[in-house]
Coordinates of C-alpha atoms in Angstrom, one line a residue:
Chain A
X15 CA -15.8 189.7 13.5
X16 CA -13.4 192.4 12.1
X17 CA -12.3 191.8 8.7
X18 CA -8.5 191.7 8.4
X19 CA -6.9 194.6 6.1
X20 CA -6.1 191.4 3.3
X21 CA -9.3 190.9 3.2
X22 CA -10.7 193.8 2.4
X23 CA -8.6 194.1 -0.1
X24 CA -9.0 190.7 -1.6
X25 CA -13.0 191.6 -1.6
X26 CA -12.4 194.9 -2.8
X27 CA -10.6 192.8 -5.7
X28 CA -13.2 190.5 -6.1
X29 CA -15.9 193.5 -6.5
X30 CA -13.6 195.2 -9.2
X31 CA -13.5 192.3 -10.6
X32 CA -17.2 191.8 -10.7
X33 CA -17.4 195.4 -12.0
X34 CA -14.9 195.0 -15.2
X35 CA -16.7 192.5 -16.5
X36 CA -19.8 194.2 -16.3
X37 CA -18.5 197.2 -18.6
X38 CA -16.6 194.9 -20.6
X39 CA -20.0 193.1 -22.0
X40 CA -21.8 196.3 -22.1
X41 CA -19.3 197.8 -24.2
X42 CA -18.1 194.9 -26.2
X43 CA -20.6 192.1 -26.0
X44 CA -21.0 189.5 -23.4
X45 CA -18.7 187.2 -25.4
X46 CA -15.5 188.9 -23.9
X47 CA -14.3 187.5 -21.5
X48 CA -12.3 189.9 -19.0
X49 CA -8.1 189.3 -17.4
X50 CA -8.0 189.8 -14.1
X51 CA -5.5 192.2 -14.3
X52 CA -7.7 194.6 -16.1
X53 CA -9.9 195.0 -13.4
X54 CA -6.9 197.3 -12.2
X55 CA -9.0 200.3 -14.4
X56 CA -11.7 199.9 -11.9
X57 CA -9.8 200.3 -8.8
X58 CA -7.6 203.5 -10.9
X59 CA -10.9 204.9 -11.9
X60 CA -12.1 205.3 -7.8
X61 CA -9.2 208.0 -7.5
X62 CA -11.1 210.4 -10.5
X63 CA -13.3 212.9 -9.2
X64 CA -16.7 212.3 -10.0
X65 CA -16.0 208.8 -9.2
X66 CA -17.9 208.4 -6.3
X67 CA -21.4 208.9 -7.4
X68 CA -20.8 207.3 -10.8
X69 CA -19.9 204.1 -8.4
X70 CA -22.6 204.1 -6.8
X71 CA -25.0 204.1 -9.4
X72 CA -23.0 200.8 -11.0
X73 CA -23.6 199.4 -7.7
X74 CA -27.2 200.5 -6.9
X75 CA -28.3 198.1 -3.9
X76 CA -31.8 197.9 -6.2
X77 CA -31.0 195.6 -9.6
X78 CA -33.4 197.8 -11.6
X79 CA -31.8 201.0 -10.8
X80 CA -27.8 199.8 -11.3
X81 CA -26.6 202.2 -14.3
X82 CA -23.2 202.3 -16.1
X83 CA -23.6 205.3 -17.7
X84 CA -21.7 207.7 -15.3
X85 CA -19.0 205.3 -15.1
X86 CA -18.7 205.0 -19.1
X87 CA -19.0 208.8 -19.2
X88 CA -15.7 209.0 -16.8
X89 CA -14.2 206.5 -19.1
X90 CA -14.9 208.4 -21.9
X91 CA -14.1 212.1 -21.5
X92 CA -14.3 214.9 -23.9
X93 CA -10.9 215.4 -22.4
X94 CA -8.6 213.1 -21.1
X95 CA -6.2 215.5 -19.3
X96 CA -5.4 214.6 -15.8
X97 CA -5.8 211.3 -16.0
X98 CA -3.3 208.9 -14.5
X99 CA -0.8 206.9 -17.3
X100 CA -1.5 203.8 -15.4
X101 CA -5.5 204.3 -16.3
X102 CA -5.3 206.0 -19.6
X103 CA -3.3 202.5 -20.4
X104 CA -5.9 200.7 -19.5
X105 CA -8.4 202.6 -21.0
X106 CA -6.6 202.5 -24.3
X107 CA -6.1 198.8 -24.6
X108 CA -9.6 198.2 -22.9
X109 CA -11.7 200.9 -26.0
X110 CA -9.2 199.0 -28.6
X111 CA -10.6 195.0 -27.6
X112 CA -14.4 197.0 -27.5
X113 CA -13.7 198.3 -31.0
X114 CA -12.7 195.4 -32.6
X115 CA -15.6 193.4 -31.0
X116 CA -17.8 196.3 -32.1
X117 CA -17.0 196.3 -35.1
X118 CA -19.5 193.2 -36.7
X119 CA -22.6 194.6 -34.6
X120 CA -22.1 198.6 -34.5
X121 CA -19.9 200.3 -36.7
X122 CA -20.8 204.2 -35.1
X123 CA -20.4 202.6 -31.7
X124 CA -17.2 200.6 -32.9
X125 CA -15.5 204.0 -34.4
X126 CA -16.2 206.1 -31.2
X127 CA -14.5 203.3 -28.7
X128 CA -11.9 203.7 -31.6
X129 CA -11.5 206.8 -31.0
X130 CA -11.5 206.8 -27.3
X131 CA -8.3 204.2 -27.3
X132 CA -6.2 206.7 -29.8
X133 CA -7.0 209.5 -27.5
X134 CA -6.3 207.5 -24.3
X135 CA -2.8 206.6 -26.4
X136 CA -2.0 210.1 -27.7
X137 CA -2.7 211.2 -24.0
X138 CA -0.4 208.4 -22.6
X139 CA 2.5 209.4 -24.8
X140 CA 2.8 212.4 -23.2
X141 CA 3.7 210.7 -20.2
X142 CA 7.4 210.3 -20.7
X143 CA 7.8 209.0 -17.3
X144 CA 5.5 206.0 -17.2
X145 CA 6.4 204.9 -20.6
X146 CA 10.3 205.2 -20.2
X147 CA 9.7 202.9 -16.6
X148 CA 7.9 200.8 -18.6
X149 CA 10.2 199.8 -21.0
X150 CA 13.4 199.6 -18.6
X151 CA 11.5 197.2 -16.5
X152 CA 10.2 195.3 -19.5
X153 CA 13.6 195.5 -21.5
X154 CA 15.5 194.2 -18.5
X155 CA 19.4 194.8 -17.4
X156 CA 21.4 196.3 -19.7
X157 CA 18.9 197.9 -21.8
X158 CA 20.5 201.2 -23.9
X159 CA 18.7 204.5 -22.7
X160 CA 18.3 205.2 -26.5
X161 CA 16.2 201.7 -27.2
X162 CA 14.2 203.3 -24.2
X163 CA 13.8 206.4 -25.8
X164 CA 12.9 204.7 -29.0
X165 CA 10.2 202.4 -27.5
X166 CA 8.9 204.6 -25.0
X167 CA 8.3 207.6 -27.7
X168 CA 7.0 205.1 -30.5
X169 CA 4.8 202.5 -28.9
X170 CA 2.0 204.9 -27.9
X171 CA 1.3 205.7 -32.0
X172 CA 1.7 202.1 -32.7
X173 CA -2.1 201.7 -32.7
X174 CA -2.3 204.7 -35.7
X175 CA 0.5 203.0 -37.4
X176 CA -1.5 199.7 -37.5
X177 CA -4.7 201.8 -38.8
X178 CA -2.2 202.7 -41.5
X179 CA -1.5 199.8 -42.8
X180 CA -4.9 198.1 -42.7
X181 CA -6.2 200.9 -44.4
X182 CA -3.7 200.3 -47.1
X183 CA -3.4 196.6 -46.9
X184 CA -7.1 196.5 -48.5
X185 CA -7.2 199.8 -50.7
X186 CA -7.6 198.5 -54.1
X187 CA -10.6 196.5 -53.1
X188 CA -12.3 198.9 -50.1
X189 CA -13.2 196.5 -48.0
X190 CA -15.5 196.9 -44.9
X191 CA -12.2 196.5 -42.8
X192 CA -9.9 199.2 -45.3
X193 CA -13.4 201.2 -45.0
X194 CA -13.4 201.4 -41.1
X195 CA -9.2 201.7 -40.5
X196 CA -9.7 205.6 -43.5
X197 CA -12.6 206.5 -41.2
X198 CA -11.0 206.0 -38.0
X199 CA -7.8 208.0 -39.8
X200 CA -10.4 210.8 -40.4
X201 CA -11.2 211.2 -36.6
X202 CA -7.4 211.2 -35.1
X203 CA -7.3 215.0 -34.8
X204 CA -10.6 214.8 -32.6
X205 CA -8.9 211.8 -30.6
X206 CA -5.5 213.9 -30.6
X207 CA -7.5 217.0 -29.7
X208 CA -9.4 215.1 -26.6
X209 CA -5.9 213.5 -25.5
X210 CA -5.1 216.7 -23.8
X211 CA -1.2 216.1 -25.1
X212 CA 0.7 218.9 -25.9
X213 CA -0.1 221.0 -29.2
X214 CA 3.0 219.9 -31.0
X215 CA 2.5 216.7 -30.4
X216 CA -1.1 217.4 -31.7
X217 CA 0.2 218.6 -35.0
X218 CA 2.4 215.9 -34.8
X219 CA -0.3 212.6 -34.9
X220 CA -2.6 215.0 -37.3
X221 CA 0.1 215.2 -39.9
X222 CA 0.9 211.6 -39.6
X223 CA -2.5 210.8 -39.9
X224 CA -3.3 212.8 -42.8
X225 CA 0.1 211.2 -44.3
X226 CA -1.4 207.9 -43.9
X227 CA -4.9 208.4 -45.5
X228 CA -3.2 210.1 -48.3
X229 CA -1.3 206.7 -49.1
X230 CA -4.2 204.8 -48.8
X231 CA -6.3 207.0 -50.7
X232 CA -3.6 207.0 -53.4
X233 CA -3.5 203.2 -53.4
X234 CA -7.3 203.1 -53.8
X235 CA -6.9 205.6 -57.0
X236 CA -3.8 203.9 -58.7
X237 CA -5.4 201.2 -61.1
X238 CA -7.8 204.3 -61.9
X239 CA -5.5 206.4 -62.7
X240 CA -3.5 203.4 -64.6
X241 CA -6.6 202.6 -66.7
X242 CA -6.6 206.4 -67.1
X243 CA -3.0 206.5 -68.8
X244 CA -4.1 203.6 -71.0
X245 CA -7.2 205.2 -72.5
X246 CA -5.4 208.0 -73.3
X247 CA -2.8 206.2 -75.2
X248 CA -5.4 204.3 -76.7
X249 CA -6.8 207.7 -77.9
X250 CA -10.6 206.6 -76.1
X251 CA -10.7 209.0 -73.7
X252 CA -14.3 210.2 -74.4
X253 CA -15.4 206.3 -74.5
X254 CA -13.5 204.0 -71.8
X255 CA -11.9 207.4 -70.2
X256 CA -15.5 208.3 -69.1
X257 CA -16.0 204.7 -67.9
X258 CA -13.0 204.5 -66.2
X259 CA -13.5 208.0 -64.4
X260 CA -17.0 206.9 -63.7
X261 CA -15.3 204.4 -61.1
X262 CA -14.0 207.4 -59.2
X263 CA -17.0 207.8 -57.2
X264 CA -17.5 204.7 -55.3
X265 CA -13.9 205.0 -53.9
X266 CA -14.9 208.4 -52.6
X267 CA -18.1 207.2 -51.2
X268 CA -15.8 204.4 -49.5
X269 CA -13.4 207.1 -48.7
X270 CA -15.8 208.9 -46.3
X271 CA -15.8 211.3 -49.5
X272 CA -12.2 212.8 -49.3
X273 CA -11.2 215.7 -50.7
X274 CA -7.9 213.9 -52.7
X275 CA -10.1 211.8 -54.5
X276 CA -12.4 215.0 -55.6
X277 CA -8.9 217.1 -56.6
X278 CA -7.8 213.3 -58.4
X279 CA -11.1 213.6 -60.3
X280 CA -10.9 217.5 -61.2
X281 CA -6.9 216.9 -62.7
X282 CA -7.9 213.8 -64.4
X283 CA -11.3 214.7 -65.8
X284 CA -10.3 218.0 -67.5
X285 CA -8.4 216.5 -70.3
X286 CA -11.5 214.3 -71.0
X287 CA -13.9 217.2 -70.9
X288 CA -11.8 219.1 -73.5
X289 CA -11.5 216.1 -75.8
X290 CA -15.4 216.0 -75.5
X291 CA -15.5 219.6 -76.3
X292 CA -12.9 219.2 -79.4
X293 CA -15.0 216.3 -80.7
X294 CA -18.3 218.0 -80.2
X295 CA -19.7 214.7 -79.1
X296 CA -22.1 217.3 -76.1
X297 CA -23.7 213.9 -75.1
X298 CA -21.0 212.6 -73.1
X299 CA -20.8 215.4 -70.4
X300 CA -24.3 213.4 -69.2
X301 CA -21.9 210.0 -69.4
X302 CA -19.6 211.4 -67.5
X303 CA -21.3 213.6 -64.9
X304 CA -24.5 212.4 -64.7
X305 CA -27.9 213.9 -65.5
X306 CA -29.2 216.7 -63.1
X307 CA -31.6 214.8 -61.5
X308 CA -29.0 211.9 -60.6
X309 CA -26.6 215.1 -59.4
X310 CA -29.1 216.6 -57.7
X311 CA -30.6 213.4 -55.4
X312 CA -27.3 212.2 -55.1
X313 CA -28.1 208.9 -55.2
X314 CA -26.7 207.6 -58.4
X315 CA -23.4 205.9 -58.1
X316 CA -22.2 207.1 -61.7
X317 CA -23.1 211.1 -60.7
X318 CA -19.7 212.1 -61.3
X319 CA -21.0 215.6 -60.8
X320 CA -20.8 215.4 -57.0
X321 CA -17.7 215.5 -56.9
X322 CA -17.3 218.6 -58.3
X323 CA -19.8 219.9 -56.3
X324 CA -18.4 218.8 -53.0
X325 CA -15.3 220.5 -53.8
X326 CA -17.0 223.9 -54.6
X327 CA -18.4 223.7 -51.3
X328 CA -15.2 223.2 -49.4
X329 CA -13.3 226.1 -51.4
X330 CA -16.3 228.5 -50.6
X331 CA -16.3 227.3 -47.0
X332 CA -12.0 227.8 -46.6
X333 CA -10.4 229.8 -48.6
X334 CA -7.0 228.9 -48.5
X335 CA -8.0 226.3 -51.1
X336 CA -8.4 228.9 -53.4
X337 CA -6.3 226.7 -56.2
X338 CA -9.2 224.8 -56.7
X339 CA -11.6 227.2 -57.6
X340 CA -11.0 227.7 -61.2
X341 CA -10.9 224.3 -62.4
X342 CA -14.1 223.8 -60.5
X343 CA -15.7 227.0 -62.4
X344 CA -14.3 225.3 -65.3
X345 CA -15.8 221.8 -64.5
X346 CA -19.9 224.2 -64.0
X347 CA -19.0 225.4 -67.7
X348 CA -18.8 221.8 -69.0
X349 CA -21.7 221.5 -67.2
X350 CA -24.0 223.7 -68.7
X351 CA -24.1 221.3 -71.7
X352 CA -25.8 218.7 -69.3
X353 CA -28.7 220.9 -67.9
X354 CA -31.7 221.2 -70.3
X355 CA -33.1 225.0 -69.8
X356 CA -31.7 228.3 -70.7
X357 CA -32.3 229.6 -67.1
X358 CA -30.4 226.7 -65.6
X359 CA -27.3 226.9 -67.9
X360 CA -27.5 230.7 -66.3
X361 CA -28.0 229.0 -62.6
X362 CA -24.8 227.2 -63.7
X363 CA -23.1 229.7 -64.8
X364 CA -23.6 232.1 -62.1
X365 CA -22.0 228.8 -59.4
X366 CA -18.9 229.1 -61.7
X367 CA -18.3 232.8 -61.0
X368 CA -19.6 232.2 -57.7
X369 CA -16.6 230.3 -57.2
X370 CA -13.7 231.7 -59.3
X371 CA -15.3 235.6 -60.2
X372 CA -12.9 236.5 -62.9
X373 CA -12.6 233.2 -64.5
X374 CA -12.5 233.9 -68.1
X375 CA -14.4 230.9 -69.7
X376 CA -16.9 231.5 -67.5
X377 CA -17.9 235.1 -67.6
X378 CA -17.7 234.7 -71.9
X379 CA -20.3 231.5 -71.6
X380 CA -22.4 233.7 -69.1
X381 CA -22.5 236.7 -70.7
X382 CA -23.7 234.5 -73.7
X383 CA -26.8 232.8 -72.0
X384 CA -27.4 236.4 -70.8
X385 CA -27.7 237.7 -74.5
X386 CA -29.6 234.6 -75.7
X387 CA -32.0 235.3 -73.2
X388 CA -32.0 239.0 -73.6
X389 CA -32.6 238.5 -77.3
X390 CA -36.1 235.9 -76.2
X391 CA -37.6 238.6 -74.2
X392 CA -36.9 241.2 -76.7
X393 CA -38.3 238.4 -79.2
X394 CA -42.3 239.1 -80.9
X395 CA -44.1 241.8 -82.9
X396 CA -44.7 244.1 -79.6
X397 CA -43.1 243.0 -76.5
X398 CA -43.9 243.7 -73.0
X399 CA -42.1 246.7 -71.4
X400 CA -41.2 245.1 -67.9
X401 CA -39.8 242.5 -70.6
X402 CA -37.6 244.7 -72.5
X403 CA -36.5 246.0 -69.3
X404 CA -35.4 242.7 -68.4
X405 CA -33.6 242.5 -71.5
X406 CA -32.0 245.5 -70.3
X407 CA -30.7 244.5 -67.2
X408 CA -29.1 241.0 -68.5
X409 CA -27.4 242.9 -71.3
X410 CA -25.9 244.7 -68.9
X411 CA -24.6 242.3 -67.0
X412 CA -23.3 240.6 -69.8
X413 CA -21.7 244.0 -70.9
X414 CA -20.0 244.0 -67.3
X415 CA -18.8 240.1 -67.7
X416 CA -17.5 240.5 -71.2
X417 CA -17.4 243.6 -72.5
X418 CA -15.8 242.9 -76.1
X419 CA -17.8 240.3 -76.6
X420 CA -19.0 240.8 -79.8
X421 CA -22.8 239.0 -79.3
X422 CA -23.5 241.0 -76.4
X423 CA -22.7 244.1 -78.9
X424 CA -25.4 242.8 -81.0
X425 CA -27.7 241.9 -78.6
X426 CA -26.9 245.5 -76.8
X427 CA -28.2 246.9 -80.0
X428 CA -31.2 244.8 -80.6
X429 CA -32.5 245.7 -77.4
X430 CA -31.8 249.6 -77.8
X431 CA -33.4 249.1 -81.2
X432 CA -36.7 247.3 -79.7
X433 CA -37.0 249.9 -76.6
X434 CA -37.4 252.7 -79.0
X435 CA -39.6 250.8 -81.1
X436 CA -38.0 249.1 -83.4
X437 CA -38.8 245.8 -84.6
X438 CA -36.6 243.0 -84.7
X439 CA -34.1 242.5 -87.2
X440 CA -35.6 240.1 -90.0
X441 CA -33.7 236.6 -90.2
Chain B
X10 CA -4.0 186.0 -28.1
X11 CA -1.0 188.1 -25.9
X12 CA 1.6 185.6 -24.7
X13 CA 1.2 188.1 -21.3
X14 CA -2.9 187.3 -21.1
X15 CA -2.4 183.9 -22.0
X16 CA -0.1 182.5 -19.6
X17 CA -0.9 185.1 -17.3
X18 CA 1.9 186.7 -16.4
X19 CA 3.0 190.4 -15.2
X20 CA 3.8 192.4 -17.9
X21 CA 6.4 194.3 -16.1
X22 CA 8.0 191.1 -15.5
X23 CA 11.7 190.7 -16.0
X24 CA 13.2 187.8 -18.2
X25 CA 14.3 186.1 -15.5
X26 CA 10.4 185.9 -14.3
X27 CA 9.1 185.1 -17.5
X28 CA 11.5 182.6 -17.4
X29 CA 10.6 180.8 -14.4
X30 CA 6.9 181.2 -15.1
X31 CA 7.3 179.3 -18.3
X32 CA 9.6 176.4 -16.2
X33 CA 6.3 176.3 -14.8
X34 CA 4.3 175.7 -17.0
X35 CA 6.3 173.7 -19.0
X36 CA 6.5 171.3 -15.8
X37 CA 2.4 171.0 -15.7
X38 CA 2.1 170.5 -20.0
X39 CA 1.7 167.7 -21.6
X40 CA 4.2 167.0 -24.1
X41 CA 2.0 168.2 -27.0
X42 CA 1.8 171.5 -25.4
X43 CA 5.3 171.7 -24.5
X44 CA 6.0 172.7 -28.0
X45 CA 4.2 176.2 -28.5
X46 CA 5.3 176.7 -24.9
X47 CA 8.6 176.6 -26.0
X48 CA 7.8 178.8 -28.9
X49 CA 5.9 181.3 -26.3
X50 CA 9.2 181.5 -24.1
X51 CA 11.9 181.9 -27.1
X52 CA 9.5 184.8 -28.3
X53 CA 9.0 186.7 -24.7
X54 CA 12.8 186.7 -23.9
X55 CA 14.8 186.5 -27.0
X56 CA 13.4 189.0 -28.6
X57 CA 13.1 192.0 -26.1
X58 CA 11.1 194.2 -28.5
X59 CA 8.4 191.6 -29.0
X60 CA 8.7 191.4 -25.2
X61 CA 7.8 194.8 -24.7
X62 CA 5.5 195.8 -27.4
X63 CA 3.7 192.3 -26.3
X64 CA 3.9 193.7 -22.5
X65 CA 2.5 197.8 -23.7
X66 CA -0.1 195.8 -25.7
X67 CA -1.5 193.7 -22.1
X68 CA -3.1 195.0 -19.1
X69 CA -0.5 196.4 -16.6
X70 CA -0.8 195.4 -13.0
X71 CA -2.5 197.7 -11.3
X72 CA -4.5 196.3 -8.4
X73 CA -3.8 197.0 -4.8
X74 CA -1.5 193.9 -3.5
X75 CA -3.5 191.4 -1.5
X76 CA -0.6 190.8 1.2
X77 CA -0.4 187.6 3.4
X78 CA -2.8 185.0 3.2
X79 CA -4.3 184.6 6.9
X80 CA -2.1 181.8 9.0
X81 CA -3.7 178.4 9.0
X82 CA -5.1 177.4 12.3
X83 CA -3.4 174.5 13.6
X84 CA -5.6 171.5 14.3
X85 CA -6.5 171.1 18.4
X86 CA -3.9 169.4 19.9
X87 CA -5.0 166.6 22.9
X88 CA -2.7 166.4 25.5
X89 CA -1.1 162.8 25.6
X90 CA -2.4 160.8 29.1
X91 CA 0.2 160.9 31.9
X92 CA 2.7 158.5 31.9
X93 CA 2.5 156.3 35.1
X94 CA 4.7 153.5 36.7
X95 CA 2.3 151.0 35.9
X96 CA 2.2 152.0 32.3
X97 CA 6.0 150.7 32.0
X98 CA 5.2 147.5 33.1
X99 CA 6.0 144.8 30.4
X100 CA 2.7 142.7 30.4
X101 CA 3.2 138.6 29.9
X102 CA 2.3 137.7 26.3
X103 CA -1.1 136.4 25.6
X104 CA 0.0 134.3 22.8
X105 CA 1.7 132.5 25.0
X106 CA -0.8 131.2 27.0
X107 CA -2.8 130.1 24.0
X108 CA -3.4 125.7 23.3
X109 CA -0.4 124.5 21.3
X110 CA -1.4 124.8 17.7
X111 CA -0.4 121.3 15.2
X112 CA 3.3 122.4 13.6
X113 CA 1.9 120.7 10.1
X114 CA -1.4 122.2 8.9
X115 CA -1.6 118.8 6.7
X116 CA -2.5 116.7 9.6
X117 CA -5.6 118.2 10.2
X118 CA -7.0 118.0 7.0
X119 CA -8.8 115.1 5.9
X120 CA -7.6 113.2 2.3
X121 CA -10.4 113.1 -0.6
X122 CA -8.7 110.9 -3.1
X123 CA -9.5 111.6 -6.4
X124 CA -12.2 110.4 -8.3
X125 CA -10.4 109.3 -11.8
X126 CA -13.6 108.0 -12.9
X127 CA -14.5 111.3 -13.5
X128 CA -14.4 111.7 -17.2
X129 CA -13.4 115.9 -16.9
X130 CA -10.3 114.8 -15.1
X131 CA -9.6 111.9 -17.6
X132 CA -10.2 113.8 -20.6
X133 CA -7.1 114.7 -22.9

């Protein structure tokens, strides 16, 4: 017998149905328990193209062979333009319940459906239409076009507003929640990039999010900065300052390593590396930034030092953040009074005007290494020609770096002196 | 949980629906649950933001309508047997033709008089 139109409906229901709840527990854990009503991004996904064949693998007559995959791929574009507002709401409020779920068993998996949801939001807010229907219906009679306006424009971002304040809810203490809500921040311009929305609305939810870390961020650095203030008050800046500043690093490990905590570090750690160098107390720059090897491995919580060397990387890689680069070539002369060899202080040396070429402090401190070494090879009763040659060159240089320096005078004329056969002056 | 999921109801509902969904419920609760419904209800429609971020924030009805239930089938209906002269005749009453039966029931039971020997019916 003929099935009556109802019918088929009410088993094409039924079989959406079935289907939600499948990709609900694969994606979220078979603890979630679907509403009926969101079985309504099943029957809105049939109308994408592609949808066909990804159907028909969910529904693979053999058990063993049933796959979700293709269906989860539609569901999760790398672009979401062209998709429906009635689906892209689903979607969104759908990857938001798997993210939260996520988030105690997969923290990678929990983050991407996180980012899924803001994209399926962005993408949804560029839907005027929907959203303004939306809220007349929900508002009711009598509802002012502006409070339509208002609601329809805002409650698409209102997801990116919550991140906000969860991430800054929990800053001071950098909880595994606060930790989650600053990396999901970091990924809202891929989200806003995959929404397929309009550019300036792009900018738009990029700039807000940035905004939002920023406060966080800030709020995660305060009592640092705080203790900061007091230590230098307290006139201990080479003692608890280097203590203090040592805490610096786990909030930008916790921080998915962001660059406003390694500017906060460079501004605040300068003073305390001056003091150092005014006291002569050398043995602190390894308090403070670590010893090479700890650098180096990056392992060591207290390794200041990667900081620094994080943020040389990102002004070499852009440009534009070109204000940075001298107090980092500043922050490689401090620390050539943690590295143990001549040749490394000269590694060190070279990463400073690497970074920021006509940095002052760091050509003089170059030049000098170069003369101390020039002066070793040129060293013993009859050197080595290739050696004094050597000698040459990195006098040279050092002439080039700082010309009116008066060491590498001296050790310009010690090396002249030895080349023509001179012997070394006599201590 | 959202008041929309919970109580299942259509997030583009008007008030007015919200309203008469909650009558609904309130009808079926128990007194102890009358309370939060209450709560639920003063949230939903006094409050028209809450209403609509609550409605964004839920699953929006999407699915194809059902339509009309199929029509019941009514039960086979037997068709009455003819009426016949004979069937309008009034029959004499049975009863009627019966033995007389004794007006007082009394008479026909026999008397046991009691046994005040007994000492259960003498005892005080």
């Amino acid at each position: 017998m003929a099935l009556r139109p109802e019918d088929e409906a009410l088993l094409a229901r039924l079989d959406d149905e079935a289907l939600y709840e499948r990709l609900l527990h694969a994606h979220g854990g078979r603890e979630l328990s679907p509403h009926k009503r969101a079985s309504g991004l099943v029957h809105a996904l049939r109308a994408l193209p592609g949808a066909e064949k990804a159907f028909a693998m969910a529904n693979d007559p053999d058990p063993e062979k049933r796959r979700l995959d293709a269906l989860t791929t539609l569901m999760m574009p790398s672009s979401f333009a062209g998709y429906p507002p009635a689906l892209l709401h689903h979607l969104a409020l759908h990857f938001s319940r798997v993210a939260v779920a996520a988030r105690d068993k997969s923290l990678v998996w929990s983050r991407t459906a996180h980012e899924a949801a803001l994209a399926a939001f962005f993408a949804l807010a560029a839907h005027e239409g929907y959203l303004t229907s939306f809220v007349s219906r929900a508002l009711g009679e009598g509802a002012s076009a502006r409070d339509v306006d208002r609601l329809a424009s805002s409650l698409p971002l209102e997801p990116l507003a919550a991140l906000g304040a969860e991430a800054l809810e929990g800053a001071r203490r950098l909880g595994t929640e606060t930790r989650a809500a600053l990396d999901v921040l970091t990924r809202v311009p891929g989200a806003a990039a995959r929404s397929g929305a309009p550019a300036p609305f792009v900018a738009k939810v990029v700039a807000r999010a940035e905004a939002l870390r920023a406060t966080a961020v800030d709020a995660a650095l305060e009592p640092i900065a705080q203790a900061l203030d007091d230590a230098t008050i307290a006139n201990e800046l080479t003692s608890r300052g280097i203590d203090v500043l040592v805490q610096v690093v786990p909030v930008w490990e916790a921080t998915g390593r962001d660059e406003a905590v390694e500017r906060f570090f460079v501004e605040r750690a300068e003073p305390v590396c001056w003091e150092i160098q005014r006291r002569k107390e050398w043995e602190r720059f390894a308090s403070l930034f670590g010893s090479p090897e700890d650098v180096s491995r990056g392992v060591s919580q207290k390794a200041t030092f990667r900081l620094v060397e994080s943020l040389f990387l990102r002004v070499k890689a852009d440009r534009s953040k070109v204000a940075y680069a001298a107090a980092c070539a500043q922050f490689f002369v401090f620390y050539t009074n943690v590295v143990a060899t001549l040749d490394r202080q000269i590694a060190v040396g070279e990463r400073a005007l690497d970074v920021c070429p006509s940095h002052r402090n760091g050509r003089a401190v170059l030049a000098s290494f170069l003369c101390q070494k020039a002066v070793r090879l040129s060293e013993g009763l009859v050197p080595q020609r290739s050696a004094l040659d050597d000698a040459w060159a990195l006098v040279t240089r050092a002439e080039t770096l700082f010309p009116t320096s008066r060491e590498v005078k001296e050790t310009r004329e010690l090396v002249e002196r030895r080349r023509s056969g001179g012997f070394p002056r006599l201590p | 949980m959202n008041p929309f999921d919970r109580y299942d109801i259509d997030p583009s509902s008007p008030p007015s629906a919200i309203t008469e969904r909650f009558r609904e419920l309130v009808a079926d609760a128990d007194e102890s649950e009358r309370d939060a419904l209450r709560a639920a209800w003063d949230a939903l429609t006094l409050h028209p933001e809450s209403r609509v971020r609550a409605a964004f924030f839920s699953h929006p009805e999407t699915r194809e309508p059902l339509g009309a239930p199929p029509r019941r089938k009514r039960p086979q209906h037997e068709e009455p047997p003819r009426l016949t002269l004979v069937g309008l005749l009034v029959l004499p009453s049975l009863v009627a033709l019966l033995p007389a039966v004794p007006t007082s029931a009394s008479a026909s039971v026999p008397h046991f008089p009691l046994d005040l020997s007994d000492p259960a019916l003498t005892e005080k």
